[in-house]
mmCIF file of C-alpha atoms and ligand atoms in Angstrom:
data_model
loop_
_atom_site.group_PDB
_atom_site.id
_atom_site.type_symbol
_atom_site.label_atom_id
_atom_site.label_comp_id
_atom_site.label_asym_id
_atom_site.label_seq_id
_atom_site.Cartn_x
_atom_site.Cartn_y
_atom_site.Cartn_z
ATOM 1 C CA VAL A 4 127.005 101.019 105.829
ATOM 2 C CA THR A 5 127.637 98.756 102.805
ATOM 3 C CA VAL A 6 124.658 96.721 102.397
ATOM 4 C CA TYR A 7 121.221 98.507 102.505
ATOM 5 C CA LEU A 8 118.958 95.910 102.418
ATOM 6 C CA VAL A 9 115.752 97.654 100.086
ATOM 7 C CA GLY A 10 112.732 97.450 99.047
ATOM 8 C CA ALA A 11 111.369 98.076 95.785
ATOM 9 C CA GLY A 12 107.374 98.373 95.868
ATOM 10 C CA PRO A 13 105.070 96.083 93.687
ATOM 11 C CA GLY A 14 106.714 96.889 90.080
ATOM 12 C CA ASP A 15 106.129 100.761 89.390
ATOM 13 C CA PRO A 16 108.891 102.022 89.435
ATOM 14 C CA GLU A 17 107.253 105.353 90.480
ATOM 15 C CA LEU A 18 106.746 103.979 93.726
ATOM 16 C CA LEU A 19 110.293 102.859 94.521
ATOM 17 C CA THR A 20 111.084 104.893 97.830
ATOM 18 C CA ARG A 21 112.927 107.704 96.439
ATOM 19 C CA LYS A 22 115.869 106.762 98.834
ATOM 20 C CA ALA A 23 115.636 103.609 96.619
ATOM 21 C CA ALA A 24 115.672 104.962 93.731
ATOM 22 C CA ARG A 25 118.834 106.970 95.025
ATOM 23 C CA LEU A 26 121.167 104.459 96.476
ATOM 24 C CA LEU A 27 119.898 102.014 93.534
ATOM 25 C CA SER A 28 121.320 104.726 91.015
ATOM 26 C CA GLU A 29 124.442 104.848 92.994
ATOM 27 C CA ALA A 30 125.162 101.363 94.076
ATOM 28 C CA ASP A 31 128.469 99.244 92.911
ATOM 29 C CA VAL A 32 125.934 95.244 93.031
ATOM 30 C CA VAL A 33 122.813 95.210 92.874
ATOM 31 C CA ILE A 34 121.310 91.959 94.235
ATOM 32 C CA PHE A 35 118.221 91.465 92.941
ATOM 33 C CA ASP A 36 115.186 88.949 93.299
ATOM 34 C CA ARG A 37 113.116 87.583 89.692
ATOM 35 C CA LEU A 38 109.960 89.747 91.540
ATOM 36 C CA VAL A 39 111.098 92.957 91.242
ATOM 37 C CA SER A 40 110.752 94.734 87.696
ATOM 38 C CA SER A 41 113.076 95.161 84.958
ATOM 39 C CA GLU A 42 111.633 98.633 84.724
ATOM 40 C CA ILE A 43 113.280 99.211 88.832
ATOM 41 C CA VAL A 44 116.631 97.102 87.613
ATOM 42 C CA GLN A 45 117.508 98.993 84.638
ATOM 43 C CA GLU A 46 117.083 102.326 87.087
ATOM 44 C CA ALA A 47 121.789 100.776 88.447
ATOM 45 C CA ARG A 48 123.627 102.340 87.567
ATOM 46 C CA ALA A 49 124.583 100.810 83.791
ATOM 47 C CA ASP A 50 128.563 99.696 84.983
ATOM 48 C CA ALA A 51 127.217 98.626 88.061
ATOM 49 C CA VAL A 52 127.660 94.776 88.460
ATOM 50 C CA LYS A 53 123.366 93.270 88.367
ATOM 51 C CA ILE A 54 122.968 89.901 89.840
ATOM 52 C CA ASN A 55 119.841 87.855 89.857
ATOM 53 C CA VAL A 56 118.864 85.340 92.293
ATOM 54 C CA GLY A 57 115.971 85.035 91.537
ATOM 55 C CA LYS A 58 113.945 82.971 92.801
ATOM 56 C CA HIS A 59 111.270 80.518 91.190
ATOM 57 C CA PRO A 60 108.646 79.971 93.424
ATOM 58 C CA HIS A 61 107.679 75.783 92.851
ATOM 59 C CA ASP A 62 111.111 74.742 90.818
ATOM 60 C CA GLY A 63 114.055 75.628 93.403
ATOM 61 C CA SER A 64 116.350 74.642 89.909
ATOM 62 C CA ALA A 65 115.515 78.092 89.011
ATOM 63 C CA SER A 66 116.790 80.306 91.664
ATOM 64 C CA THR A 67 119.473 80.785 94.120
ATOM 65 C CA ASP A 68 119.819 79.111 97.884
ATOM 66 C CA GLN A 69 119.715 81.294 100.390
ATOM 67 C CA SER A 70 122.633 80.963 102.073
ATOM 68 C CA THR A 71 124.270 80.958 98.859
ATOM 69 C CA ILE A 72 121.987 84.766 99.341
ATOM 70 C CA ASN A 73 124.009 85.113 102.571
ATOM 71 C CA SER A 74 126.956 84.493 101.470
ATOM 72 C CA MET A 75 127.268 86.709 98.645
ATOM 73 C CA LEU A 76 125.740 89.392 100.575
ATOM 74 C CA VAL A 77 128.735 88.668 103.136
ATOM 75 C CA HIS A 78 131.555 88.747 100.177
ATOM 76 C CA TYR A 79 130.123 91.907 98.953
ATOM 77 C CA GLY A 80 130.076 93.965 101.843
ATOM 78 C CA ARG A 81 133.262 92.811 102.678
ATOM 79 C CA THR A 82 134.798 94.238 100.101
ATOM 80 C CA GLY A 83 133.345 97.346 101.280
ATOM 81 C CA ALA A 84 131.089 98.231 97.921
ATOM 82 C CA THR A 85 128.392 99.286 97.948
ATOM 83 C CA VAL A 86 125.842 96.723 97.412
ATOM 84 C CA VAL A 87 121.122 97.421 97.158
ATOM 85 C CA ARG A 88 119.621 93.716 97.984
ATOM 86 C CA LEU A 89 116.939 94.532 96.009
ATOM 87 C CA LYS A 90 113.923 92.824 97.673
ATOM 88 C CA GLY A 91 110.256 92.983 95.552
ATOM 89 C CA GLY A 92 107.652 94.796 97.874
ATOM 90 C CA ASP A 93 108.934 95.138 101.846
ATOM 91 C CA PRO A 94 111.982 93.534 102.435
ATOM 92 C CA PHE A 95 110.044 92.763 105.599
ATOM 93 C CA LEU A 96 107.053 90.642 105.289
ATOM 94 C CA LEU A 97 107.242 87.632 102.814
ATOM 95 C CA GLY A 98 111.164 88.311 101.874
ATOM 96 C CA ARG A 99 113.369 86.198 104.397
ATOM 97 C CA GLY A 100 114.611 89.984 105.050
ATOM 98 C CA GLY A 101 115.145 88.795 108.321
ATOM 99 C CA GLU A 102 117.455 85.800 107.367
ATOM 100 C CA GLU A 103 119.837 88.014 105.466
ATOM 101 C CA VAL A 104 120.324 90.661 108.636
ATOM 102 C CA ASP A 105 121.301 87.873 110.502
ATOM 103 C CA ALA A 106 123.771 87.362 108.215
ATOM 104 C CA LEU A 107 125.690 90.113 108.390
ATOM 105 C CA VAL A 108 124.779 90.661 111.702
ATOM 106 C CA GLU A 109 126.927 86.959 112.409
ATOM 107 C CA ALA A 110 129.829 88.552 109.432
ATOM 108 C CA GLN A 111 129.801 91.711 111.569
ATOM 109 C CA VAL A 112 128.697 93.576 107.778
ATOM 110 C CA PRO A 113 126.687 96.781 108.750
ATOM 111 C CA TYR A 114 123.385 96.923 106.857
ATOM 112 C CA GLU A 115 120.587 99.770 106.416
ATOM 113 C CA VAL A 116 117.343 98.588 105.584
ATOM 114 C CA VAL A 117 115.466 100.746 103.667
ATOM 115 C CA PRO A 118 111.405 99.680 103.652
ATOM 116 C CA GLY A 119 109.031 99.677 101.063
ATOM 117 C CA LEU A 120 105.185 99.078 99.791
ATOM 118 C CA SER A 121 104.604 95.662 100.464
ATOM 119 C CA SER A 122 102.305 94.285 97.499
ATOM 120 C CA SER A 123 100.401 93.063 100.034
ATOM 121 C CA LEU A 124 99.001 96.757 101.086
ATOM 122 C CA ALA A 125 100.383 97.497 98.028
ATOM 123 C CA VAL A 126 97.545 95.878 95.666
ATOM 124 C CA PRO A 127 94.663 96.260 96.775
ATOM 125 C CA ALA A 128 94.899 99.694 97.257
ATOM 126 C CA LEU A 129 95.987 100.012 93.961
ATOM 127 C CA ALA A 130 92.819 98.371 92.677
ATOM 128 C CA GLY A 131 90.428 100.421 95.057
ATOM 129 C CA ILE A 132 90.323 98.307 97.613
ATOM 130 C CA PRO A 133 91.729 99.423 101.062
ATOM 131 C CA VAL A 134 91.843 96.412 103.700
ATOM 132 C CA THR A 135 90.441 98.278 106.816
ATOM 133 C CA HIS A 136 86.970 100.001 106.484
ATOM 134 C CA ARG A 137 84.667 101.299 108.252
ATOM 135 C CA GLY A 138 81.496 98.658 109.524
ATOM 136 C CA LEU A 139 83.861 96.468 106.870
ATOM 137 C CA ALA A 140 87.459 94.337 108.460
ATOM 138 C CA ALA A 141 88.864 96.464 110.686
ATOM 139 C CA HIS A 142 91.613 94.290 110.622
ATOM 140 C CA VAL A 143 93.773 91.833 108.573
ATOM 141 C CA THR A 144 96.179 89.248 107.720
ATOM 142 C CA ILE A 145 98.860 88.968 105.883
ATOM 143 C CA ALA A 146 99.882 85.401 105.179
ATOM 144 C CA SER A 147 101.260 82.968 103.177
ATOM 145 C CA GLY A 148 99.846 80.289 101.108
ATOM 146 C CA HIS A 149 103.418 78.698 100.236
ATOM 147 C CA GLU A 150 102.620 75.272 101.961
ATOM 148 C CA VAL A 151 98.922 74.339 102.984
ATOM 149 C CA ASP A 152 100.318 72.830 105.711
ATOM 150 C CA GLY A 153 102.486 74.629 107.893
ATOM 151 C CA ASN A 154 102.340 77.645 109.912
ATOM 152 C CA VAL A 155 99.668 78.600 109.120
ATOM 153 C CA ASP A 156 95.644 77.459 110.512
ATOM 154 C CA TRP A 157 93.744 78.363 107.666
ATOM 155 C CA VAL A 158 90.334 76.853 109.927
ATOM 156 C CA ALA A 159 91.422 79.550 112.592
ATOM 157 C CA LEU A 160 92.207 82.381 109.943
ATOM 158 C CA GLY A 161 88.787 81.362 108.841
ATOM 159 C CA ALA A 162 86.948 82.343 112.272
ATOM 160 C CA LEU A 163 87.818 85.972 111.710
ATOM 161 C CA GLU A 164 86.056 87.846 110.436
ATOM 162 C CA GLY A 165 88.066 90.544 108.703
ATOM 163 C CA THR A 166 90.610 90.392 106.520
ATOM 164 C CA ALA A 167 92.718 87.818 104.808
ATOM 165 C CA VAL A 168 95.345 88.922 102.256
ATOM 166 C CA LEU A 169 96.788 86.114 101.079
ATOM 167 C CA LEU A 170 100.671 85.817 99.387
ATOM 168 C CA MET A 171 102.043 83.336 96.909
ATOM 169 C CA ALA A 172 98.369 81.623 97.980
ATOM 170 C CA VAL A 173 98.026 80.749 93.245
ATOM 171 C CA ALA A 174 98.151 76.514 93.794
ATOM 172 C CA ASN A 175 97.262 76.665 97.292
ATOM 173 C CA ARG A 176 94.280 78.249 96.324
ATOM 174 C CA ALA A 177 91.464 75.860 96.334
ATOM 175 C CA GLU A 178 92.623 74.219 99.611
ATOM 176 C CA ILE A 179 92.899 77.254 101.355
ATOM 177 C CA ALA A 180 89.307 78.892 100.974
ATOM 178 C CA ARG A 181 87.294 75.407 101.601
ATOM 179 C CA ARG A 182 89.657 75.326 105.212
ATOM 180 C CA MET A 183 88.428 78.892 105.408
ATOM 181 C CA ILE A 184 84.782 78.329 105.287
ATOM 182 C CA LEU A 185 84.738 75.187 107.303
ATOM 183 C CA GLY A 186 85.928 77.864 109.781
ATOM 184 C CA GLY A 187 83.811 79.573 109.460
ATOM 185 C CA ARG A 188 84.165 82.398 107.319
ATOM 186 C CA GLY A 189 80.720 82.095 104.364
ATOM 187 C CA SER A 190 82.080 80.583 101.356
ATOM 188 C CA SER A 191 79.749 83.449 99.622
ATOM 189 C CA THR A 192 82.354 85.733 100.592
ATOM 190 C CA PRO A 193 84.298 88.722 97.822
ATOM 191 C CA VAL A 194 87.279 87.198 97.789
ATOM 192 C CA ALA A 195 89.647 90.007 95.026
ATOM 193 C CA VAL A 196 92.443 88.582 93.303
ATOM 194 C CA ILE A 197 94.843 90.271 91.408
ATOM 195 C CA GLU A 198 98.109 89.621 89.480
ATOM 196 C CA SER A 199 101.066 91.899 88.927
ATOM 197 C CA GLY A 200 99.047 94.493 90.689
ATOM 198 C CA SER A 201 101.477 98.197 89.297
ATOM 199 C CA THR A 202 102.320 96.615 86.266
ATOM 200 C CA ALA A 203 101.049 97.221 82.490
ATOM 201 C CA ARG A 204 99.806 92.926 82.642
ATOM 202 C CA GLU A 205 98.181 93.893 86.195
ATOM 203 C CA HIS A 206 94.757 91.614 86.239
ATOM 204 C CA ARG A 207 91.812 92.359 88.882
ATOM 205 C CA VAL A 208 89.453 89.169 89.235
ATOM 206 C CA VAL A 209 86.633 89.291 91.817
ATOM 207 C CA THR A 210 85.178 86.002 93.506
ATOM 208 C CA THR A 211 83.746 84.702 95.994
ATOM 209 C CA LEU A 212 85.238 81.986 98.940
ATOM 210 C CA ASP A 213 83.857 78.963 97.132
ATOM 211 C CA SER A 214 84.475 79.929 93.412
ATOM 212 C CA LEU A 215 87.925 80.744 94.192
ATOM 213 C CA GLY A 216 89.387 77.049 93.399
ATOM 214 C CA THR A 217 87.469 77.218 90.380
ATOM 215 C CA ILE A 218 89.139 79.887 88.342
ATOM 216 C CA GLU A 219 92.566 80.500 86.876
ATOM 217 C CA VAL A 220 95.376 82.761 88.057
ATOM 218 C CA HIS A 221 98.920 83.605 87.351
ATOM 219 C CA ALA A 222 101.473 84.450 89.707
ATOM 220 C CA PRO A 223 102.498 86.640 90.883
ATOM 221 C CA ALA A 224 98.569 87.433 92.343
ATOM 222 C CA VAL A 225 96.993 89.135 95.736
ATOM 223 C CA ILE A 226 94.278 87.604 96.711
ATOM 224 C CA VAL A 227 92.122 89.442 99.624
ATOM 225 C CA ILE A 228 89.195 87.693 101.361
ATOM 226 C CA GLY A 229 86.503 89.768 102.853
ATOM 227 C CA ASP A 230 83.560 91.887 102.233
ATOM 228 C CA VAL A 231 86.374 94.684 101.466
ATOM 229 C CA ALA A 232 87.357 92.470 98.544
ATOM 230 C CA ALA A 233 83.430 93.754 96.329
ATOM 231 C CA ARG A 234 84.875 96.761 96.353
ATOM 232 C CA ILE A 235 87.220 96.731 93.839
ATOM 233 C CA VAL A 236 87.288 99.490 90.723
ATOM 234 C CA ASP A 237 87.554 98.266 87.426
ATOM 235 C CA PRO A 238 87.685 94.265 87.221
ATOM 236 C CA GLU A 239 88.481 92.581 83.995
ATOM 237 C CA VAL A 240 86.749 89.460 84.830
ATOM 238 C CA VAL A 241 83.638 89.385 88.006
ATOM 239 C CA LEU A 242 82.915 85.997 88.721
ATOM 240 C CA PHE A 243 79.437 86.471 90.291
ATOM 241 C CA LYS A 244 76.240 88.027 89.186
ATOM 242 C CA GLU A 245 75.179 89.463 93.010
ATOM 243 C CA LEU A 246 78.489 91.599 92.349
ATOM 244 C CA ALA A 247 78.089 92.966 89.843
ATOM 245 C CA GLN A 248 75.353 94.251 90.672
ATOM 246 C CA SER A 249 76.312 96.525 93.670
ATOM 247 C CA TRP A 250 79.212 98.181 92.033
ATOM 248 C CA GLY A 251 76.715 100.309 90.596
ATOM 249 C CA GLU A 252 76.641 101.945 94.275
ATOM 250 C CA GLY A 253 79.952 101.182 95.343
ATOM 251 C CA PRO A 254 82.211 104.407 95.794
ATOM 252 C CA SER A 255 83.738 104.229 92.288
HETATM 253 C C1 SAM B 315 107.564 86.081 98.613
HETATM 254 S S1 SAM B 315 106.225 87.136 98.667
HETATM 255 C C2 SAM B 315 107.141 88.837 98.634
HETATM 256 C C3 SAM B 315 106.651 90.050 99.231
HETATM 257 C C4 SAM B 315 106.578 91.063 99.356
HETATM 258 N N1 SAM B 315 108.387 91.383 100.992
HETATM 259 C C5 SAM B 315 106.306 92.163 99.584
HETATM 260 O O1 SAM B 315 105.919 92.512 100.806
HETATM 261 O O2 SAM B 315 105.127 91.637 99.305
HETATM 262 C C6 SAM B 315 105.875 87.253 96.963
HETATM 263 C C7 SAM B 315 104.752 87.080 97.106
HETATM 264 O O3 SAM B 315 103.971 89.146 96.847
HETATM 265 C C8 SAM B 315 103.045 88.736 95.578
HETATM 266 N N2 SAM B 315 103.519 89.788 94.871
HETATM 267 C C9 SAM B 315 104.758 90.417 94.783
HETATM 268 N N3 SAM B 315 104.421 91.468 94.255
HETATM 269 C C10 SAM B 315 103.295 91.367 92.639
HETATM 270 C C11 SAM B 315 102.556 91.752 92.931
HETATM 271 N N4 SAM B 315 103.451 93.322 91.839
HETATM 272 N N5 SAM B 315 101.519 92.000 92.072
HETATM 273 C C12 SAM B 315 100.557 91.016 92.726
HETATM 274 N N6 SAM B 315 101.628 89.937 93.957
HETATM 275 C C13 SAM B 315 102.237 90.229 94.029
HETATM 276 C C14 SAM B 315 102.207 87.009 95.750
HETATM 277 O O4 SAM B 315 102.237 86.356 95.664
HETATM 278 C C15 SAM B 315 104.137 87.023 95.199
HETATM 279 O O5 SAM B 315 103.819 85.664 95.133
#
């Protein structure tokens, strides 16, 4: 194997898998995304080649485009060096890992995928939110909110009763909430917003679906929509009173 597609988890270096930490300490070349924390990149060998291909969510100019990243992986992979392609969370969840694998397969460069803790599950968990919970939610949908008129039918999602976990949804949160309410989701459904989960900048807010568009939110954030969101532990900001009262009886 020459190229390892490695999940770096949500940010805290302690949430790296043992395999990710070992490969990072051995790699000759590390190619990493913007959301991989600097503490994690620092775990690479001092003499390793480190390349930041960080993607900026709304400004393509600040990032390396995907086809260039694919070519870089093929290029370094062919040198026989040990290459770690380090991606935030899990490499195969909303991270274009599949496209990178396709490029490596096409170029016949040996690769291996090393799963990571996805922010979609780990960030809510760190904030005390089980994305499924007996009696509250029997299923969870993870969706990208990057496009409001893309492949996700937000009205249909609003008709489901389980938990919705949205990534890359900060900019479109008001319109997504509006469409989910149109689909039948209650406007007072609890919503947890967790910014920069597992890092020193983590910020937890809890609100309702109809208020989601009105509150201040900074990317990167995981947005959890559904009754389980009310189980959030230690939110810094509470944007509705009924929920504040229910914490007194909550599990935290
Ligand atoms: C391109 S997606 C990649 C997701 C990644 N593959 C994963 O499994 O977590 C990037 C989005 O993940 C979410 N995200 C990643 N790390 C996060 C963190 N530490 N705290 C909050 N959200 C995070 C944000 O919604 C961000 O916009």
